[in-house]
Amino acid sequence: MLNVTNLTKYYKRKLAVDSVSFKVNDGEIIGLLGPNGAGKTTILRCITGIIQATDGNIEIDGFNLAEQEEEVKRRIAFVPEVPTPYELLTVTEHLRFIAMAYQTLEHFDERATELMRRFDLYEKRDDLVLSLSKGMKQKLAIACAFIHEARVLLLDEPLIGIDPKGVHELKDMIFTAKQDGKSVLISTHMLDTAERLCDRIIILKSGSIVAEGTLEELHHRAKMGDDATLEDVFLTLTEEGKSVETTNIP
Amino acid sequence: MRPLIYLEYCQLVNSLKNTVRSPKRLIPSLIVGAWILSWLIHSILLMSTEPQIIAPSDEFLSYLPVETIRLITFIALCIGSVFIIYSAFNSSLLVFSIAQIDFLFPTPISRRKVLLIKLLKDYLKYGLWVVLIYFVVCTPLLHGIRRSLIPWSLVSITSILAFLIFIVNIAHTINIVFTFGYERLRQLGILIKVMLLGLPTGALGYGIYHYAITRDIYSGILFAANSPVADALFAPARWCSELFLAPIIGVTPEEWSHFALLWLLAAGSLSVLLTRKENIYEPSLGISIKLARRKQMKGSQTYMDTRIDALREKGTTKACRFAVPPFGTGATALLWKNLVLKYRAYRGQVIFIFLLSLLTAYLIRRLVPQDLGLAKYVPLLMIYVIWLLSIAAQAEIKSELKFANIIKSMPIAAWKIMLVQIAGPIIYSSSAVFMFSVLLWVLVPESRGDLLIACNLLAPFVGFANISAATIPGLLYPDTKDFAQNYISGMLGFVFTTLAILPTIVLGVCFIVLFKASIYITVAIIGVANLIIGLIGISIAGAIFRKFDPTSD
């Protein structure tokens, strides 16, 4: 379970995330939606420990990121927004390195082969990453996320740039992860996918949460009927959401 | 540590394999490798075949400006360290790749291990650079003065390395601390920055005071370098500059203790850096993204791209007020676009170009002997400048080819497109010549005359012929990312522009020197000749551009 409490992030004096709190339960898929610059990637980067939150608390399965960073990271899998894998590793070496980093080398060959076959990487297993197309690099990033047994999946725009088969495979794996009791947090602009995939939606604007809940709850929040799409709800809520001005750290 | 070692090992092996597999990468690597190896072999041969003198000889040393060498080294180390530490407040030296940010940072490998491996790699890199530069620069000099490289050069090299490690560690620590404690530590940061600039300025003032008394610039510098402020603030730089002279004057017991202290400082600063609790990843995030973008454009980054990067970093969001207003349709509209883009990219440089021109004109006035009457021929220098600028314009035209898929789809004849592409460089290079002429007119009265006017009249014509000639190889070898294509197009550009400037030189010499023709008739003839050359160049460039495939590498 991922628990984020009062997460705040300043870049120098610019407020990027303003006291955001949410929870992703076991076996739950949460969609993180918001216009460009809303703070989605910053939230995901804070959870992964790539950047340090200015304030707030991040816990995974009871482990606190600030105090037990390595334990938290061991439970996370992350797919970055624009993956730039190590270009001078081959596909297999890349997967092996990630498995080594997470200390999960047991049954590596079987798992790597299965993932490479699912994402059409098997034929390119001995090719250097620099020879892969953008879509294939995205698939490799997804395979890296699934090479170890993470408890929490953090996916930043994972569906962009991959072919329909890849999208199908990824959705299938996300549903499998959900059934296995894992927590999934997806940041996306693809509202129709979020509508079908996610149990709950968080809508961000200017670093703050403007709405959170199931699609029905969001309909209610946006004062719209049940036939309204997530797109209608999103546009309504982000238009009326409060705007956060650049402020100084007190 | 195992995954990190595996990562470095795989990357190294694959990098070597990747280089060997492609002739495009292998040939430049072999050339550079052979060059370095030849220097190393040369140095080793020098050490083994010549008589070695280890003990310093007083008579010999009396001829050597040892104190001057030490002073220059000391000042260079001081300026370098102030620059590195000062820049650490604003940007990070600790740069991780995007791959590391995306794939290594989220893993449970401890930050300290990641940082340690990164630092060790950096230290190794610095060490190799210090050794390389030392061998290339110092070995022939030391051999020239018959000094032994072994063992004292090792002291010299390792003390520079220790100093470098110490300064870089301090810079990393400052960068990490001030990235996170921005508001809290802002006042302290300002204080340190003021000290960093203020104290050396104090030492400089001390030197200027002594210069004012003695009227001897060397003793002024010496006083500044030996001032109590410089002594206290830059003690490690002083020790390093003394140890740098080890191959010439040996090492005293006191200097050995300084050597040990330098390494102690390097190790101490490393342990301070490793024990910092801040997230080391964040300071490098912005700069890594910027570097990745540059890497993506590797080889293709022109001066225009660099300027655009600089404007982006400056946070420029608004177009400047005084730009060329839109004019024309078709090819003329393209010309307007080129002029506006160039103006927006380079306007910040206008003052620099003006100051450079002013300095050049001033130096001409001071250095060119008045009695020989050479100053009146100075305007000829501008034809040379136009020729140089035309070679540089090739890169700009090649970078414009990145937008060929947009421009080629426009209903404009290919030769017209080429004409407007080169019109921008012609207008700007002629303007630069005109600005320089005005400065010459004002500052160098001897240069005033028909030749100055003639050179100004000729500038656009010579520019037309030369830039169109330089464009042709750029279109034949357009791939800016390919080392070989860049090399060939540059070399052919040099040949083509030399051929294009030749008629100007020949006609000028023939008509003025041999036929004693009027300068303005000569200008008219040379202008027509350049116009013809330019039109031929444009026709050829247009024909090549018509066949140019923007989708192909």
PDB file of N, CA and C in Angstrom, chain B residues 214-287:
ATOM      1  N   THR B 214      55.894  50.860  -7.527  1.00  0.00           N
ATOM      2  CA  THR B 214      57.127  50.422  -8.205  1.00  0.00           C
ATOM      3  C   THR B 214      57.103  50.625  -9.719  1.00  0.00           C
ATOM      4  N   ARG B 215      55.888  50.746 -10.291  1.00  0.00           N
ATOM      5  CA  ARG B 215      55.718  50.848 -11.748  1.00  0.00           C
ATOM      6  C   ARG B 215      56.226  49.593 -12.455  1.00  0.00           C
ATOM      7  N   ASP B 216      56.274  48.482 -11.710  1.00  0.00           N
ATOM      8  CA  ASP B 216      56.727  47.213 -12.300  1.00  0.00           C
ATOM      9  C   ASP B 216      55.580  46.215 -12.186  1.00  0.00           C
ATOM     10  N   ILE B 217      55.035  45.850 -13.343  1.00  0.00           N
ATOM     11  CA  ILE B 217      53.836  44.999 -13.339  1.00  0.00           C
ATOM     12  C   ILE B 217      54.126  43.615 -12.735  1.00  0.00           C
ATOM     13  N   TYR B 218      55.328  43.093 -12.997  1.00  0.00           N
ATOM     14  CA  TYR B 218      55.671  41.759 -12.480  1.00  0.00           C
ATOM     15  C   TYR B 218      55.711  41.765 -10.956  1.00  0.00           C
ATOM     16  N   SER B 219      56.330  42.814 -10.409  1.00  0.00           N
ATOM     17  CA  SER B 219      56.416  42.838  -8.938  1.00  0.00           C
ATOM     18  C   SER B 219      55.030  43.081  -8.345  1.00  0.00           C
ATOM     19  N   GLY B 220      54.171  43.793  -9.076  1.00  0.00           N
ATOM     20  CA  GLY B 220      52.786  43.987  -8.619  1.00  0.00           C
ATOM     21  C   GLY B 220      52.063  42.655  -8.512  1.00  0.00           C
ATOM     22  N   ILE B 221      52.214  41.838  -9.556  1.00  0.00           N
ATOM     23  CA  ILE B 221      51.565  40.515  -9.562  1.00  0.00           C
ATOM     24  C   ILE B 221      52.142  39.656  -8.441  1.00  0.00           C
ATOM     25  N   LEU B 222      53.464  39.750  -8.291  1.00  0.00           N
ATOM     26  CA  LEU B 222      54.147  38.963  -7.254  1.00  0.00           C
ATOM     27  C   LEU B 222      53.640  39.337  -5.855  1.00  0.00           C
ATOM     28  N   PHE B 223      53.467  40.622  -5.635  1.00  0.00           N
ATOM     29  CA  PHE B 223      52.957  41.076  -4.341  1.00  0.00           C
ATOM     30  C   PHE B 223      51.525  40.583  -4.115  1.00  0.00           C
ATOM     31  N   ALA B 224      50.715  40.655  -5.189  1.00  0.00           N
ATOM     32  CA  ALA B 224      49.327  40.197  -5.072  1.00  0.00           C
ATOM     33  C   ALA B 224      49.294  38.716  -4.721  1.00  0.00           C
ATOM     34  N   ALA B 225      50.125  37.919  -5.438  1.00  0.00           N
ATOM     35  CA  ALA B 225      50.135  36.463  -5.206  1.00  0.00           C
ATOM     36  C   ALA B 225      50.678  36.113  -3.833  1.00  0.00           C
ATOM     37  N   ASN B 226      51.595  36.919  -3.324  1.00  0.00           N
ATOM     38  CA  ASN B 226      52.189  36.616  -2.020  1.00  0.00           C
ATOM     39  C   ASN B 226      51.529  37.381  -0.872  1.00  0.00           C
ATOM     40  N   SER B 227      50.398  38.042  -1.173  1.00  0.00           N
ATOM     41  CA  SER B 227      49.719  38.806  -0.125  1.00  0.00           C
ATOM     42  C   SER B 227      49.171  37.861   0.946  1.00  0.00           C
ATOM     43  N   PRO B 228      48.990  38.344   2.173  1.00  0.00           N
ATOM     44  CA  PRO B 228      48.489  37.476   3.249  1.00  0.00           C
ATOM     45  C   PRO B 228      47.141  36.838   2.906  1.00  0.00           C
ATOM     46  N   VAL B 229      46.285  37.590   2.180  1.00  0.00           N
ATOM     47  CA  VAL B 229      44.961  37.053   1.821  1.00  0.00           C
ATOM     48  C   VAL B 229      45.121  35.841   0.913  1.00  0.00           C
ATOM     49  N   ALA B 230      45.933  36.015  -0.155  1.00  0.00           N
ATOM     50  CA  ALA B 230      46.140  34.918  -1.097  1.00  0.00           C
ATOM     51  C   ALA B 230      46.801  33.741  -0.397  1.00  0.00           C
ATOM     52  N   ASP B 231      47.711  34.050   0.522  1.00  0.00           N
ATOM     53  CA  ASP B 231      48.417  33.003   1.278  1.00  0.00           C
ATOM     54  C   ASP B 231      47.448  32.148   2.077  1.00  0.00           C
ATOM     55  N   ALA B 232      46.503  32.834   2.747  1.00  0.00           N
ATOM     56  CA  ALA B 232      45.568  32.116   3.625  1.00  0.00           C
ATOM     57  C   ALA B 232      44.503  31.396   2.818  1.00  0.00           C
ATOM     58  N   LEU B 233      43.946  32.093   1.835  1.00  0.00           N
ATOM     59  CA  LEU B 233      42.797  31.543   1.107  1.00  0.00           C
ATOM     60  C   LEU B 233      43.209  30.448   0.120  1.00  0.00           C
ATOM     61  N   PHE B 234      44.346  30.615  -0.488  1.00  0.00           N
ATOM     62  CA  PHE B 234      44.741  29.679  -1.542  1.00  0.00           C
ATOM     63  C   PHE B 234      45.974  28.856  -1.157  1.00  0.00           C
ATOM     64  N   ALA B 235      46.089  28.515   0.117  1.00  0.00           N
ATOM     65  CA  ALA B 235      47.250  27.733   0.560  1.00  0.00           C
ATOM     66  C   ALA B 235      47.396  26.421  -0.236  1.00  0.00           C
ATOM     67  N   PRO B 236      46.295  25.639  -0.435  1.00  0.00           N
ATOM     68  CA  PRO B 236      46.464  24.396  -1.210  1.00  0.00           C
ATOM     69  C   PRO B 236      46.976  24.670  -2.628  1.00  0.00           C
ATOM     70  N   ALA B 237      46.502  25.769  -3.234  1.00  0.00           N
ATOM     71  CA  ALA B 237      46.967  26.096  -4.593  1.00  0.00           C
ATOM     72  C   ALA B 237      48.459  26.424  -4.567  1.00  0.00           C
ATOM     73  N   ARG B 238      48.894  27.077  -3.490  1.00  0.00           N
ATOM     74  CA  ARG B 238      50.316  27.408  -3.372  1.00  0.00           C
ATOM     75  C   ARG B 238      51.152  26.123  -3.239  1.00  0.00           C
ATOM     76  N   TRP B 239      50.692  25.208  -2.370  1.00  0.00           N
ATOM     77  CA  TRP B 239      51.435  23.944  -2.204  1.00  0.00           C
ATOM     78  C   TRP B 239      51.526  23.215  -3.541  1.00  0.00           C
ATOM     79  N   CYS B 240      50.376  23.201  -4.239  1.00  0.00           N
ATOM     80  CA  CYS B 240      50.328  22.482  -5.520  1.00  0.00           C
ATOM     81  C   CYS B 240      51.285  23.125  -6.529  1.00  0.00           C
ATOM     82  N   SER B 241      51.323  24.464  -6.546  1.00  0.00           N
ATOM     83  CA  SER B 241      52.205  25.133  -7.512  1.00  0.00           C
ATOM     84  C   SER B 241      53.678  24.891  -7.177  1.00  0.00           C
ATOM     85  N   GLU B 242      53.975  24.718  -5.866  1.00  0.00           N
ATOM     86  CA  GLU B 242      55.367  24.402  -5.483  1.00  0.00           C
ATOM     87  C   GLU B 242      55.724  22.977  -5.910  1.00  0.00           C
ATOM     88  N   LEU B 243      54.769  22.062  -5.669  1.00  0.00           N
ATOM     89  CA  LEU B 243      55.028  20.654  -6.022  1.00  0.00           C
ATOM     90  C   LEU B 243      55.062  20.449  -7.540  1.00  0.00           C
ATOM     91  N   PHE B 244      54.390  21.332  -8.256  1.00  0.00           N
ATOM     92  CA  PHE B 244      54.389  21.249  -9.720  1.00  0.00           C
ATOM     93  C   PHE B 244      55.809  21.397 -10.273  1.00  0.00           C
ATOM     94  N   LEU B 245      56.626  22.111  -9.515  1.00  0.00           N
ATOM     95  CA  LEU B 245      58.004  22.350  -9.953  1.00  0.00           C
ATOM     96  C   LEU B 245      58.971  21.228  -9.546  1.00  0.00           C
ATOM     97  N   ALA B 246      58.416  20.168  -8.960  1.00  0.00           N
ATOM     98  CA  ALA B 246      59.275  19.080  -8.457  1.00  0.00           C
ATOM     99  C   ALA B 246      60.282  18.561  -9.483  1.00  0.00           C
ATOM    100  N   PRO B 247      59.891  18.350 -10.763  1.00  0.00           N
ATOM    101  CA  PRO B 247      60.887  17.841 -11.712  1.00  0.00           C
ATOM    102  C   PRO B 247      62.038  18.812 -11.947  1.00  0.00           C
ATOM    103  N   ILE B 248      61.836  20.104 -11.648  1.00  0.00           N
ATOM    104  CA  ILE B 248      62.896  21.088 -11.900  1.00  0.00           C
ATOM    105  C   ILE B 248      63.755  21.304 -10.658  1.00  0.00           C
ATOM    106  N   ILE B 249      63.084  21.492  -9.513  1.00  0.00           N
ATOM    107  CA  ILE B 249      63.874  21.849  -8.318  1.00  0.00           C
ATOM    108  C   ILE B 249      63.806  20.804  -7.203  1.00  0.00           C
ATOM    109  N   GLY B 250      63.157  19.665  -7.492  1.00  0.00           N
ATOM    110  CA  GLY B 250      63.074  18.635  -6.462  1.00  0.00           C
ATOM    111  C   GLY B 250      62.031  18.978  -5.397  1.00  0.00           C
ATOM    112  N   VAL B 251      62.002  18.187  -4.324  1.00  0.00           N
ATOM    113  CA  VAL B 251      60.993  18.372  -3.274  1.00  0.00           C
ATOM    114  C   VAL B 251      61.691  18.490  -1.926  1.00  0.00           C
ATOM    115  N   THR B 252      61.360  19.547  -1.196  1.00  0.00           N
ATOM    116  CA  THR B 252      61.934  19.720   0.150  1.00  0.00           C
ATOM    117  C   THR B 252      61.076  18.952   1.161  1.00  0.00           C
ATOM    118  N   PRO B 253      61.617  18.676   2.372  1.00  0.00           N
ATOM    119  CA  PRO B 253      60.800  17.975   3.376  1.00  0.00           C
ATOM    120  C   PRO B 253      59.493  18.710   3.677  1.00  0.00           C
ATOM    121  N   GLU B 254      59.553  20.047   3.668  1.00  0.00           N
ATOM    122  CA  GLU B 254      58.323  20.813   3.939  1.00  0.00           C
ATOM    123  C   GLU B 254      57.293  20.575   2.826  1.00  0.00           C
ATOM    124  N   GLU B 255      57.799  20.509   1.590  1.00  0.00           N
ATOM    125  CA  GLU B 255      56.878  20.272   0.471  1.00  0.00           C
ATOM    126  C   GLU B 255      56.283  18.870   0.516  1.00  0.00           C
ATOM    127  N   TRP B 256      57.048  17.921   1.042  1.00  0.00           N
ATOM    128  CA  TRP B 256      56.482  16.570   1.216  1.00  0.00           C
ATOM    129  C   TRP B 256      55.291  16.623   2.173  1.00  0.00           C
ATOM    130  N   SER B 257      55.427  17.439   3.224  1.00  0.00           N
ATOM    131  CA  SER B 257      54.309  17.543   4.164  1.00  0.00           C
ATOM    132  C   SER B 257      53.107  18.211   3.480  1.00  0.00           C
ATOM    133  N   HIS B 258      53.377  19.175   2.581  1.00  0.00           N
ATOM    134  CA  HIS B 258      52.286  19.800   1.822  1.00  0.00           C
ATOM    135  C   HIS B 258      51.626  18.776   0.893  1.00  0.00           C
ATOM    136  N   PHE B 259      52.453  17.905   0.338  1.00  0.00           N
ATOM    137  CA  PHE B 259      51.939  16.845  -0.545  1.00  0.00           C
ATOM    138  C   PHE B 259      50.960  15.954   0.229  1.00  0.00           C
ATOM    139  N   ALA B 260      51.397  15.574   1.433  1.00  0.00           N
ATOM    140  CA  ALA B 260      50.541  14.726   2.286  1.00  0.00           C
ATOM    141  C   ALA B 260      49.259  15.476   2.658  1.00  0.00           C
ATOM    142  N   LEU B 261      49.417  16.782   2.944  1.00  0.00           N
ATOM    143  CA  LEU B 261      48.239  17.585   3.315  1.00  0.00           C
ATOM    144  C   LEU B 261      47.233  17.689   2.158  1.00  0.00           C
ATOM    145  N   LEU B 262      47.765  17.820   0.943  1.00  0.00           N
ATOM    146  CA  LEU B 262      46.872  17.905  -0.225  1.00  0.00           C
ATOM    147  C   LEU B 262      46.020  16.640  -0.347  1.00  0.00           C
ATOM    148  N   TRP B 263      46.667  15.485  -0.177  1.00  0.00           N
ATOM    149  CA  TRP B 263      45.928  14.226  -0.275  1.00  0.00           C
ATOM    150  C   TRP B 263      44.964  14.054   0.896  1.00  0.00           C
ATOM    151  N   LEU B 264      45.380  14.584   2.054  1.00  0.00           N
ATOM    152  CA  LEU B 264      44.498  14.537   3.225  1.00  0.00           C
ATOM    153  C   LEU B 264      43.242  15.376   2.964  1.00  0.00           C
ATOM    154  N   LEU B 265      43.441  16.546   2.353  1.00  0.00           N
ATOM    155  CA  LEU B 265      42.303  17.415   2.014  1.00  0.00           C
ATOM    156  C   LEU B 265      41.389  16.728   0.995  1.00  0.00           C
ATOM    157  N   ALA B 266      42.012  16.051   0.018  1.00  0.00           N
ATOM    158  CA  ALA B 266      41.219  15.349  -1.003  1.00  0.00           C
ATOM    159  C   ALA B 266      40.376  14.257  -0.353  1.00  0.00           C
ATOM    160  N   ALA B 267      41.019  13.467   0.533  1.00  0.00           N
ATOM    161  CA  ALA B 267      40.302  12.369   1.200  1.00  0.00           C
ATOM    162  C   ALA B 267      39.249  12.923   2.163  1.00  0.00           C
ATOM    163  N   GLY B 268      39.595  13.965   2.885  1.00  0.00           N
ATOM    164  CA  GLY B 268      38.660  14.564   3.848  1.00  0.00           C
ATOM    165  C   GLY B 268      37.437  15.134   3.156  1.00  0.00           C
ATOM    166  N   SER B 269      37.664  15.848   2.043  1.00  0.00           N
ATOM    167  CA  SER B 269      36.524  16.435   1.333  1.00  0.00           C
ATOM    168  C   SER B 269      35.641  15.345   0.725  1.00  0.00           C
ATOM    169  N   LEU B 270      36.273  14.219   0.336  1.00  0.00           N
ATOM    170  CA  LEU B 270      35.478  13.098  -0.194  1.00  0.00           C
ATOM    171  C   LEU B 270      34.583  12.526   0.903  1.00  0.00           C
ATOM    172  N   SER B 271      35.151  12.361   2.109  1.00  0.00           N
ATOM    173  CA  SER B 271      34.335  11.782   3.174  1.00  0.00           C
ATOM    174  C   SER B 271      33.212  12.736   3.590  1.00  0.00           C
ATOM    175  N   VAL B 272      33.478  14.046   3.543  1.00  0.00           N
ATOM    176  CA  VAL B 272      32.406  15.023   3.852  1.00  0.00           C
ATOM    177  C   VAL B 272      31.290  14.889   2.816  1.00  0.00           C
ATOM    178  N   LEU B 273      31.692  14.788   1.567  1.00  0.00           N
ATOM    179  CA  LEU B 273      30.711  14.684   0.483  1.00  0.00           C
ATOM    180  C   LEU B 273      29.873  13.407   0.617  1.00  0.00           C
ATOM    181  N   LEU B 274      30.565  12.298   0.959  1.00  0.00           N
ATOM    182  CA  LEU B 274      29.849  11.017   1.052  1.00  0.00           C
ATOM    183  C   LEU B 274      28.901  10.962   2.245  1.00  0.00           C
ATOM    184  N   THR B 275      29.170  11.786   3.255  1.00  0.00           N
ATOM    185  CA  THR B 275      28.295  11.725   4.431  1.00  0.00           C
ATOM    186  C   THR B 275      27.136  12.719   4.365  1.00  0.00           C
ATOM    187  N   ARG B 276      27.053  13.497   3.291  1.00  0.00           N
ATOM    188  CA  ARG B 276      25.917  14.426   3.178  1.00  0.00           C
ATOM    189  C   ARG B 276      24.619  13.639   3.068  1.00  0.00           C
ATOM    190  N   LYS B 277      23.594  14.158   3.703  1.00  0.00           N
ATOM    191  CA  LYS B 277      22.325  13.422   3.727  1.00  0.00           C
ATOM    192  C   LYS B 277      21.377  13.860   2.602  1.00  0.00           C
ATOM    193  N   GLU B 278      21.704  14.977   1.938  1.00  0.00           N
ATOM    194  CA  GLU B 278      20.800  15.462   0.904  1.00  0.00           C
ATOM    195  C   GLU B 278      20.760  14.485  -0.278  1.00  0.00           C
ATOM    196  N   ASN B 279      19.700  14.629  -1.070  1.00  0.00           N
ATOM    197  CA  ASN B 279      19.550  13.779  -2.246  1.00  0.00           C
ATOM    198  C   ASN B 279      20.476  14.284  -3.349  1.00  0.00           C
ATOM    199  N   ILE B 280      21.499  13.492  -3.647  1.00  0.00           N
ATOM    200  CA  ILE B 280      22.489  13.929  -4.645  1.00  0.00           C
ATOM    201  C   ILE B 280      21.917  13.927  -6.058  1.00  0.00           C
ATOM    202  N   TYR B 281      20.790  13.233  -6.230  1.00  0.00           N
ATOM    203  CA  TYR B 281      20.275  13.087  -7.587  1.00  0.00           C
ATOM    204  C   TYR B 281      19.665  14.379  -8.120  1.00  0.00           C
ATOM    205  N   GLU B 282      19.023  15.111  -7.197  1.00  0.00           N
ATOM    206  CA  GLU B 282      18.225  16.246  -7.663  1.00  0.00           C
ATOM    207  C   GLU B 282      19.026  17.365  -8.330  1.00  0.00           C
ATOM    208  N   PRO B 283      20.195  17.760  -7.768  1.00  0.00           N
ATOM    209  CA  PRO B 283      20.916  18.861  -8.419  1.00  0.00           C
ATOM    210  C   PRO B 283      21.269  18.553  -9.865  1.00  0.00           C
ATOM    211  N   SER B 284      21.440  17.262 -10.167  1.00  0.00           N
ATOM    212  CA  SER B 284      21.886  16.915 -11.519  1.00  0.00           C
ATOM    213  C   SER B 284      20.725  16.740 -12.485  1.00  0.00           C
ATOM    214  N   LEU B 285      19.488  16.765 -11.946  1.00  0.00           N
ATOM    215  CA  LEU B 285      18.337  16.440 -12.794  1.00  0.00           C
ATOM    216  C   LEU B 285      18.189  17.408 -13.970  1.00  0.00           C
ATOM    217  N   GLY B 286      18.143  18.717 -13.649  1.00  0.00           N
ATOM    218  CA  GLY B 286      17.952  19.711 -14.709  1.00  0.00           C
ATOM    219  C   GLY B 286      19.083  19.701 -15.710  1.00  0.00           C
ATOM    220  N   ILE B 287      20.309  19.673 -15.179  1.00  0.00           N
ATOM    221  CA  ILE B 287      21.472  19.751 -16.063  1.00  0.00           C
ATOM    222  C   ILE B 287      21.596  18.482 -16.910  1.00  0.00           C
TER     223      ILE B 287
END
